[in-house]
Amino acid sequence: MKKGTVPPDRVRLRRLAEKALGEAADGNDDLSGQSPEEIASLIHELRVHQIELEMQNEELRRTQEALETTRRRYSHLYDFAPVGYFSISEKGMIEAANLTFASMLKVDRGVLIGTPLSQFILNEDQDIYYKHRQRLLETEAPQACDLRFVKKGGQPFYARLECMLLNNKGEDSREIRAAVSDITETKRAENERDNLQAKLFQSQKMESIGTLAGGIAHEFNNILTVIIGNNELVMEDLPAWSLVRENAEAVRVAGLRARDVVKQLLLFSRQTDQKKMPLQIGTVVKESLKLIRSSTPANIGINQHIAEDVAPVFGNATQINQLLINLCSNATDAMIDVGGAITIDLGNHIIDEASSTANIALSPGRYVRLMVGDTGHGMDRQTLDRIYEPYFTTKAIDKGTGLGLAVVHGIVEKNNGALSVESSPGKGTVFTILLPAYEGSIEQEPETSIVLPKGHERILFVDDEPAVSKIMKHRLEKLGYEVHGFTDPSEALAIFSNTPDAFDLIITDMAMPQMTGEQLAAAVLKIRPGMPIMLCTGYSEKVSEEKAREIGISSFVMKPMDKTDFAVSVRKVLDETKGTTQE
């Protein structure tokens, strides 16, 4: 186009405007008859209108800019909100969505529009979504639910879905607007809290069971004291050839077995100390298996191979029991439905320089090897990688704490040993424990027949159980002692207070309702310092042998005691007192 040439569009518009002006003219535009003042007034008026129009245009421009700023701000808030927003039709088709919701699903926003929302919800949670939408449409009240969405690639995540219904399109086409919040971390925290609460409950339950077992042990030991004591008295009056004596001997053996079972239970009470000492581990394992056998279902066999020459270890009998019981409990759980067999193998093992690389944590030397195997369902590699983690368990929440193997692993490490496991699905499991052999010797007490030591001293005996008091009084009197028996510790204390020099020994039970044995001993020692006192108990959390000696008690014994042990203990206390007095 040449310079100065008017564009065709402007020419066309100018012509249209002139034509419209000519058609609208009625002769009133002729200003020839107007005075200069009138013309000046009209020009002024036109200029004012022009300025007004310019001001209106400026205000309109500012309004448009403000609207644009608001639109951008709203768009930014909508698209980048911390929660996902979207709109769906009554049929569940996505009509609009913000970028946050698209980001949650790891898809482009364009992919969402026109797609059913159900396509992004986990199959297992489809019912939750449909019921949620149905309630919303029926009640027209806001609804909320928790379900799992699925990201692109198939990874699910927990979300809180909150919806409301809008009727701005009319009853025939209502719109559902929704907000989505990712609550995966919240759900994880809730699950951890629930698991911790369940484990706390389990721990409290086990503590309660331990306390209950202690109380039962105390009562049961009192009963065993009466049974064993009376049976011994009966046997003393029966000739060796008597058939009745054979029956009484069977009762005695059963009573002693019951006593051993109670001792095994008390190994796991809070009263048991954790001091280490040289142990004949073969004997400890055999004793443990007695308790394990009694609690193992009949459809599961127990095979034991314990070497006669197995070396001793330096450890704690309670911990060895824990090792064995936890491993056998796991083995039992693996075979509970179909049955099978547990095999315990105990023997010596040598690690030399050549084989030490297979057990990096262990140096060459002599070890004791304990193997516990089962014919159960076995474990896969993923499970094997986690079995020693505290609270990890494949059992139901009410079937196990997930602490058993963690405890086993900790005990083995504390005893400078090593623990390994071999297992595969369908082929059972074998745990192998290596513990350092004790290089010293353990003195064995010779088994000789003991003549019951007797005496003539005066003994004050206190036990709130009448049957126990009666049998123990009878037993002491047969040994030659002068015995004053009481079932009320307050009465016994009153008698002692009146004549503190009338007795050579006080034997008292620990757990009594009116006054504990510890309290009675403290009161007696205030009256007569150095008074020989023997404290007997079936179970006690409060007093151990060390604490008993600290408060001045001469001897601390566990019930039930057979006549030989009891007679020896009584004589020992009396003789020690005499020796101290003579010195």
Coordinates of C-alpha atoms in Angstrom, one line a residue, residues 93-543:
M93 CA -18.3 -37.9 34.6
I94 CA -15.5 -35.4 35.4
E95 CA -16.4 -32.0 34.0
A96 CA -13.7 -29.8 35.5
A97 CA -10.6 -30.4 37.7
N98 CA -7.7 -28.4 39.1
L99 CA -4.1 -29.1 38.6
T100 CA -3.6 -30.4 42.1
F101 CA -6.1 -33.2 41.5
A102 CA -4.4 -34.0 38.2
S103 CA -1.0 -34.0 40.0
M104 CA -2.4 -36.4 42.7
L105 CA -3.3 -38.9 40.0
K106 CA -0.1 -38.2 38.0
V107 CA -2.0 -37.5 34.8
D108 CA -2.6 -34.4 32.6
R109 CA -5.7 -32.4 33.4
G110 CA -6.9 -32.9 29.8
V111 CA -7.1 -36.7 30.5
L112 CA -9.5 -36.2 33.3
I113 CA -12.2 -34.2 31.5
G114 CA -14.9 -36.4 30.2
T115 CA -13.6 -39.5 32.1
P116 CA -15.6 -41.4 34.7
L117 CA -14.3 -40.6 38.2
S118 CA -14.6 -44.3 39.1
Q119 CA -11.8 -45.0 36.7
F120 CA -9.4 -43.5 39.2
I121 CA -10.7 -45.3 42.3
L122 CA -9.3 -48.6 43.6
N123 CA -11.5 -51.6 42.6
E124 CA -11.9 -52.7 46.3
D125 CA -13.3 -49.2 47.2
Q126 CA -15.8 -48.8 44.3
D127 CA -18.7 -49.7 46.6
I128 CA -17.6 -46.9 49.0
Y129 CA -17.7 -44.4 46.2
Y130 CA -21.0 -45.4 44.7
K131 CA -22.7 -45.4 48.1
H132 CA -21.2 -42.0 48.9
R133 CA -22.6 -40.6 45.6
Q134 CA -26.0 -42.2 46.1
R135 CA -26.4 -40.7 49.6
L136 CA -25.4 -37.3 48.2
L137 CA -28.0 -37.4 45.4
E138 CA -30.7 -38.7 47.7
T139 CA -30.2 -36.4 50.6
E140 CA -28.7 -33.4 48.8
A141 CA -26.7 -32.8 52.0
P142 CA -22.8 -32.6 51.9
Q143 CA -21.2 -36.1 52.2
A144 CA -17.6 -37.3 53.1
C145 CA -15.9 -40.6 52.9
D146 CA -12.4 -42.2 52.9
L147 CA -11.3 -44.3 50.0
R148 CA -8.3 -45.1 47.9
F149 CA -7.6 -43.5 44.5
V150 CA -5.1 -45.0 42.1
K151 CA -2.3 -43.0 40.5
K152 CA -1.1 -43.5 37.0
G153 CA 1.0 -46.7 37.2
G154 CA -1.3 -48.4 39.7
Q155 CA -0.1 -47.0 43.0
P156 CA -3.0 -46.5 45.4
F157 CA -3.2 -43.7 48.0
Y158 CA -5.8 -42.9 50.8
A159 CA -7.9 -39.8 50.3
R160 CA -10.7 -38.0 52.0
L161 CA -13.5 -37.2 49.5
E162 CA -15.9 -34.4 50.4
C163 CA -18.8 -33.6 48.0
M164 CA -21.7 -31.1 47.8
L165 CA -24.6 -30.9 45.3
L166 CA -25.4 -27.8 43.3
N167 CA -28.8 -27.3 41.5
N168 CA -27.6 -24.3 39.4
K169 CA -28.2 -26.3 36.3
G170 CA -31.7 -27.3 37.2
E171 CA -33.2 -30.5 38.6
D172 CA -32.5 -32.4 35.4
S173 CA -28.8 -31.7 35.4
R174 CA -27.3 -31.2 38.9
E175 CA -23.6 -30.7 39.4
I176 CA -21.4 -32.4 42.1
R177 CA -18.5 -30.4 43.3
A178 CA -15.8 -32.2 45.3
A179 CA -12.6 -31.7 47.3
V180 CA -10.0 -34.4 47.7
S181 CA -7.3 -34.5 50.4
D182 CA -4.4 -37.0 50.4
I183 CA -4.6 -38.7 53.9
T184 CA -2.0 -41.4 53.3
E185 CA 0.3 -40.2 56.1
T186 CA -2.7 -39.8 58.4
K187 CA -3.8 -43.3 57.8
R188 CA -0.3 -44.6 58.3
A189 CA -0.1 -42.7 61.6
E190 CA -3.4 -44.1 62.6
N191 CA -2.3 -47.7 61.7
E192 CA 0.9 -47.2 63.7
R193 CA -1.1 -45.9 66.6
D194 CA -3.5 -48.8 66.5
N195 CA -0.6 -51.3 66.3
L196 CA 1.1 -49.6 69.2
Q197 CA -2.1 -49.7 71.2
A198 CA -2.5 -53.4 70.4
K199 CA 1.1 -54.1 71.4
L200 CA 0.6 -52.1 74.6
F201 CA -2.5 -54.1 75.4
Q202 CA -0.6 -57.3 74.6
S203 CA 2.2 -56.2 76.9
Q204 CA -0.2 -55.3 79.7
K205 CA -2.0 -58.6 79.2
M206 CA 1.3 -60.5 79.5
E207 CA 2.2 -58.5 82.6
S208 CA -1.2 -59.3 84.1
I209 CA -0.7 -63.0 83.2
G210 CA 2.7 -62.9 84.9
T211 CA 1.3 -61.4 88.0
L212 CA -1.6 -64.0 87.9
A213 CA 0.9 -66.8 87.4
G214 CA 2.9 -65.6 90.4
G215 CA -0.2 -65.6 92.6
I216 CA -1.2 -69.1 91.3
A217 CA 2.3 -70.3 91.9
H218 CA 2.2 -69.2 95.5
E219 CA -1.1 -70.9 96.2
F220 CA -0.1 -74.0 94.3
N221 CA 3.1 -74.3 96.1
N222 CA 1.2 -74.2 99.4
I223 CA -1.0 -77.0 98.1
L224 CA 2.1 -79.0 97.0
T225 CA 3.7 -78.5 100.4
V226 CA 0.7 -80.1 102.1
I227 CA 0.6 -83.0 99.5
I228 CA 4.3 -83.7 99.5
G229 CA 4.7 -83.3 103.3
N230 CA 1.8 -85.6 104.2
N231 CA 2.8 -88.1 101.6
E232 CA 6.3 -88.2 103.2
L233 CA 4.8 -88.8 106.6
V234 CA 2.7 -91.6 105.3
M235 CA 5.7 -93.2 103.6
E236 CA 7.7 -93.1 106.8
D237 CA 5.2 -95.4 108.4
L238 CA 4.9 -97.9 105.5
P239 CA 7.2 -100.9 105.1
A240 CA 9.3 -101.1 101.9
W241 CA 7.4 -104.2 100.6
S242 CA 4.0 -102.5 100.9
L243 CA 1.9 -102.0 97.8
V244 CA 0.6 -98.9 99.4
R245 CA 4.1 -97.6 99.6
E246 CA 4.5 -98.0 95.8
N247 CA 1.3 -96.0 95.3
A248 CA 2.6 -93.3 97.8
E249 CA 5.9 -93.2 95.9
A250 CA 3.9 -92.5 92.7
V251 CA 2.2 -89.6 94.5
R252 CA 5.6 -88.3 95.6
V253 CA 7.0 -88.4 92.1
A254 CA 3.9 -86.6 90.7
G255 CA 4.2 -84.0 93.4
L256 CA 7.8 -83.3 92.6
R257 CA 7.0 -83.1 88.9
A258 CA 4.3 -80.5 89.7
R259 CA 6.9 -78.6 91.8
D260 CA 9.3 -78.6 88.8
V261 CA 6.6 -77.3 86.5
V262 CA 5.9 -74.4 88.9
K263 CA 9.6 -73.7 89.0
Q264 CA 9.7 -73.5 85.2
L265 CA 6.8 -71.0 85.2
L266 CA 8.6 -68.9 87.8
L267 CA 11.7 -68.7 85.5
F268 CA 9.7 -66.1 83.5
S269 CA 8.5 -64.0 86.4
R270 CA 10.0 -60.6 87.2
Q271 CA 11.4 -62.2 90.3
T272 CA 14.0 -64.2 88.4
D273 CA 17.4 -62.5 88.2
Q274 CA 19.6 -62.4 85.1
K275 CA 23.0 -63.3 86.6
K276 CA 25.2 -65.5 84.6
M277 CA 27.0 -68.6 85.9
P278 CA 28.5 -71.9 84.5
L279 CA 25.6 -74.0 83.3
Q280 CA 25.2 -77.6 82.3
I281 CA 23.1 -76.6 79.3
G282 CA 22.1 -80.2 78.6
T283 CA 20.3 -80.3 81.9
V284 CA 18.6 -76.9 81.3
V285 CA 17.4 -78.0 77.9
K286 CA 16.0 -81.2 79.2
E287 CA 14.1 -79.3 82.0
S288 CA 12.8 -76.8 79.4
L289 CA 11.5 -79.6 77.2
K290 CA 9.3 -80.9 80.0
L291 CA 7.4 -77.7 80.1
I292 CA 7.4 -77.4 76.3
R293 CA 6.0 -80.9 75.9
S294 CA 3.1 -80.1 78.2
S295 CA 2.0 -77.1 76.2
T296 CA 2.6 -78.6 72.7
P297 CA -0.4 -80.0 70.8
A298 CA -0.6 -83.8 70.6
N299 CA -0.3 -83.8 66.7
I300 CA 3.2 -82.3 67.0
G301 CA 6.1 -84.6 68.1
I302 CA 9.2 -83.5 69.9
N303 CA 12.5 -85.3 69.1
Q304 CA 15.5 -84.5 71.2
H305 CA 19.2 -85.4 70.5
I306 CA 21.3 -84.2 73.4
A307 CA 24.9 -85.3 73.5
E308 CA 26.1 -86.8 76.8
D309 CA 29.4 -84.9 76.6
V310 CA 28.0 -81.5 75.7
A311 CA 30.2 -78.7 77.2
P312 CA 28.8 -76.3 79.7
V313 CA 28.2 -72.6 78.9
F314 CA 28.5 -69.4 80.9
G315 CA 25.0 -68.0 80.9
N316 CA 21.6 -67.7 82.6
A317 CA 19.1 -70.6 82.8
T318 CA 16.1 -68.2 82.3
Q319 CA 17.5 -67.0 79.1
I320 CA 18.2 -70.5 77.8
N321 CA 14.6 -71.3 78.6
Q322 CA 13.4 -68.2 76.7
L323 CA 15.5 -69.2 73.7
L324 CA 14.1 -72.7 73.5
I325 CA 10.5 -71.8 74.3
N326 CA 10.3 -69.0 71.8
L327 CA 11.8 -71.1 69.0
C328 CA 9.6 -74.1 69.8
S329 CA 6.5 -71.8 70.0
N330 CA 7.3 -70.5 66.5
A331 CA 7.8 -74.1 65.3
T332 CA 4.5 -75.1 66.8
D333 CA 2.6 -72.3 65.1
A334 CA 4.1 -73.3 61.7
M335 CA 2.6 -76.8 62.1
I336 CA -0.5 -76.2 64.2
D337 CA -3.0 -77.1 61.5
V338 CA -1.3 -80.1 59.8
G339 CA 0.9 -81.5 62.6
G340 CA 4.6 -82.4 62.3
A341 CA 7.7 -82.7 64.4
I342 CA 10.1 -80.5 66.3
T343 CA 13.7 -81.6 66.5
I344 CA 16.1 -80.3 69.2
D345 CA 19.7 -81.1 68.6
L346 CA 22.4 -80.1 71.2
G347 CA 26.0 -80.9 70.9
N348 CA 29.6 -79.6 70.7
H349 CA 30.9 -77.6 67.7
I350 CA 34.4 -76.5 66.7
I351 CA 35.2 -73.3 64.7
D352 CA 38.7 -73.3 63.3
E353 CA 40.6 -70.8 61.2
A354 CA 39.3 -72.3 58.0
S355 CA 35.6 -72.3 59.0
S356 CA 35.6 -69.0 60.9
T357 CA 34.8 -67.0 57.7
A358 CA 31.4 -68.7 57.7
N359 CA 30.7 -67.2 61.1
I360 CA 32.3 -63.8 60.9
A361 CA 31.0 -62.7 64.3
L362 CA 32.7 -65.7 66.0
S363 CA 36.3 -66.3 66.6
P364 CA 37.8 -69.8 66.4
G365 CA 37.2 -72.0 69.4
R366 CA 34.9 -74.4 71.1
Y367 CA 31.2 -73.8 71.0
V368 CA 27.9 -75.5 71.9
R369 CA 25.4 -75.8 69.1
L370 CA 21.7 -75.8 69.7
M371 CA 19.5 -76.5 66.7
V372 CA 15.7 -76.3 66.6
G373 CA 14.0 -77.5 63.5
D374 CA 10.5 -78.1 62.3
T375 CA 8.6 -79.6 59.4
G376 CA 6.3 -76.6 59.0
H377 CA 5.4 -74.4 56.1
G378 CA 8.7 -72.6 56.0
M379 CA 9.4 -68.9 55.2
D380 CA 10.2 -67.0 52.0
R381 CA 13.1 -64.7 51.5
Q382 CA 11.1 -61.5 52.2
T383 CA 10.0 -62.9 55.6
L384 CA 13.5 -64.2 56.5
D385 CA 14.9 -60.7 56.0
R386 CA 12.6 -59.3 58.7
I387 CA 12.1 -62.0 61.3
Y388 CA 14.4 -60.4 63.9
E389 CA 12.7 -57.0 63.7
P390 CA 10.9 -56.1 66.9
Y391 CA 7.1 -56.4 66.5
F392 CA 7.4 -57.9 63.0
T393 CA 5.0 -60.9 62.8
T394 CA 3.1 -62.8 60.2
K395 CA 0.5 -63.9 62.8
A396 CA -2.8 -62.3 63.5
I397 CA -2.7 -59.4 66.0
D398 CA -4.1 -61.5 68.8
K399 CA -1.8 -64.5 68.0
G400 CA 1.6 -63.0 68.5
T401 CA 3.6 -59.9 69.6
G402 CA 6.4 -60.1 67.1
L403 CA 8.9 -60.1 69.9
G404 CA 9.8 -63.8 70.2
L405 CA 12.7 -63.9 67.6
A406 CA 13.8 -60.4 68.5
V407 CA 14.3 -61.6 72.1
V408 CA 16.1 -64.8 70.8
H409 CA 18.4 -62.6 68.7
G410 CA 19.1 -60.3 71.6
I411 CA 19.9 -63.1 74.1
V412 CA 22.3 -64.8 71.6
E413 CA 24.1 -61.5 71.0
K414 CA 24.4 -60.8 74.8
N415 CA 26.0 -64.2 75.3
N416 CA 28.6 -63.6 72.5
G417 CA 27.0 -66.2 70.3
A418 CA 25.7 -66.4 66.7
L419 CA 22.2 -67.2 65.3
S420 CA 21.4 -68.4 61.8
V421 CA 18.3 -69.8 60.1
E422 CA 17.6 -71.9 57.1
S423 CA 14.1 -72.1 55.6
S424 CA 12.2 -72.2 52.4
P425 CA 8.5 -72.4 51.6
G426 CA 7.1 -75.9 52.2
K427 CA 10.4 -77.3 53.5
G428 CA 10.4 -76.3 57.2
T429 CA 12.8 -74.2 59.2
V430 CA 16.0 -74.8 61.2
F431 CA 17.4 -72.3 63.7
T432 CA 21.0 -72.8 64.7
I433 CA 22.5 -71.2 67.8
L434 CA 26.2 -71.2 68.7
L435 CA 27.2 -70.3 72.2
P436 CA 30.8 -70.2 73.5
A437 CA 31.7 -73.2 75.6
Y438 CA 32.7 -72.7 79.2
E439 CA 36.3 -73.7 79.6
G440 CA 36.2 -74.1 83.3
S441 CA 34.8 -77.1 85.2
I442 CA 31.6 -77.4 87.2
E443 CA 31.8 -79.2 90.4
Q444 CA 29.3 -82.0 90.7
E445 CA 27.9 -82.7 94.1
P446 CA 28.1 -86.4 94.8
E447 CA 24.9 -88.3 95.2
T448 CA 25.0 -89.7 98.6
S449 CA 22.3 -90.7 101.0
I450 CA 21.8 -88.0 103.6
V451 CA 20.9 -88.7 107.2
L452 CA 18.4 -86.0 108.2
P453 CA 20.0 -83.6 110.7
K454 CA 18.1 -83.2 113.9
G455 CA 18.1 -80.9 116.8
H456 CA 16.4 -79.8 120.0
E457 CA 16.1 -76.0 119.5
R458 CA 12.9 -74.0 120.0
I459 CA 11.3 -72.8 116.7
L460 CA 8.5 -70.3 116.2
F461 CA 6.7 -71.3 112.9
V462 CA 4.3 -68.9 111.1
D463 CA 2.1 -69.6 108.1
D464 CA -1.4 -68.4 107.4
E465 CA -2.4 -71.7 105.8
P466 CA -3.5 -74.0 108.6
A467 CA -2.7 -77.1 106.6
V468 CA 0.9 -75.9 105.8
S469 CA 1.5 -74.9 109.4
K470 CA 0.3 -78.3 110.6
I471 CA 2.4 -80.3 108.3
M472 CA 5.6 -78.3 108.8
K473 CA 5.2 -78.3 112.6
H474 CA 4.8 -82.1 112.4
R475 CA 7.9 -82.4 110.2
L476 CA 10.0 -80.3 112.5
E477 CA 8.8 -82.1 115.6
K478 CA 9.8 -85.4 114.1
L479 CA 13.3 -84.0 113.8
G480 CA 13.4 -83.3 117.5
Y481 CA 12.6 -79.6 117.6
E482 CA 10.2 -77.9 120.0
V483 CA 7.8 -76.1 117.7
H484 CA 5.2 -73.3 118.4
G485 CA 3.0 -73.0 115.3
F486 CA 0.9 -69.9 114.4
T487 CA -1.4 -69.0 111.5
D488 CA -1.7 -65.3 112.7
P489 CA 1.6 -63.3 112.4
S490 CA 0.3 -60.7 114.8
E491 CA -0.3 -63.3 117.5
A492 CA 3.1 -64.8 116.8
L493 CA 4.7 -61.4 117.2
A494 CA 2.9 -60.8 120.4
I495 CA 4.2 -64.0 121.9
F496 CA 7.7 -63.3 120.7
S497 CA 7.6 -59.7 122.2
N498 CA 6.7 -61.2 125.6
T499 CA 9.5 -63.8 125.5
P500 CA 12.1 -62.8 122.9
D501 CA 14.7 -65.2 124.3
A502 CA 12.4 -68.2 124.3
F503 CA 13.1 -69.1 120.7
D504 CA 16.2 -70.1 118.7
L505 CA 14.7 -69.7 115.2
I506 CA 11.7 -68.1 113.5
I507 CA 10.4 -69.6 110.2
T508 CA 7.8 -67.5 108.5
D509 CA 5.8 -67.5 105.3
M510 CA 6.2 -64.4 103.1
A511 CA 2.7 -63.7 101.7
M512 CA 0.2 -63.4 104.6
P513 CA -2.8 -61.1 104.7
Q514 CA -2.4 -59.5 108.1
M515 CA 1.3 -59.0 108.0
T516 CA 3.9 -60.1 105.5
G517 CA 6.9 -62.2 106.4
E518 CA 9.1 -59.2 105.6
Q519 CA 7.2 -57.0 108.0
L520 CA 7.2 -59.6 110.7
A521 CA 11.0 -60.1 110.3
A522 CA 11.6 -56.3 110.6
A523 CA 9.5 -56.2 113.8
V524 CA 11.3 -59.2 115.3
L525 CA 14.7 -57.8 114.5
K526 CA 13.8 -54.5 116.2
I527 CA 13.0 -56.4 119.4
R528 CA 16.0 -58.8 119.1
P529 CA 18.7 -57.8 116.6
G530 CA 20.4 -60.8 115.1
M531 CA 17.5 -63.2 115.7
P532 CA 17.8 -66.1 113.2
I533 CA 14.9 -65.9 110.7
M534 CA 14.1 -68.2 107.8
L535 CA 11.7 -66.7 105.1
C536 CA 9.7 -69.2 103.0
T537 CA 7.7 -68.3 100.0
G538 CA 6.0 -69.9 97.0
Y539 CA 6.5 -66.7 94.9
S540 CA 7.4 -63.1 95.7
E541 CA 8.0 -60.1 93.5
K542 CA 9.1 -57.9 96.5
V543 CA 11.8 -60.0 98.2

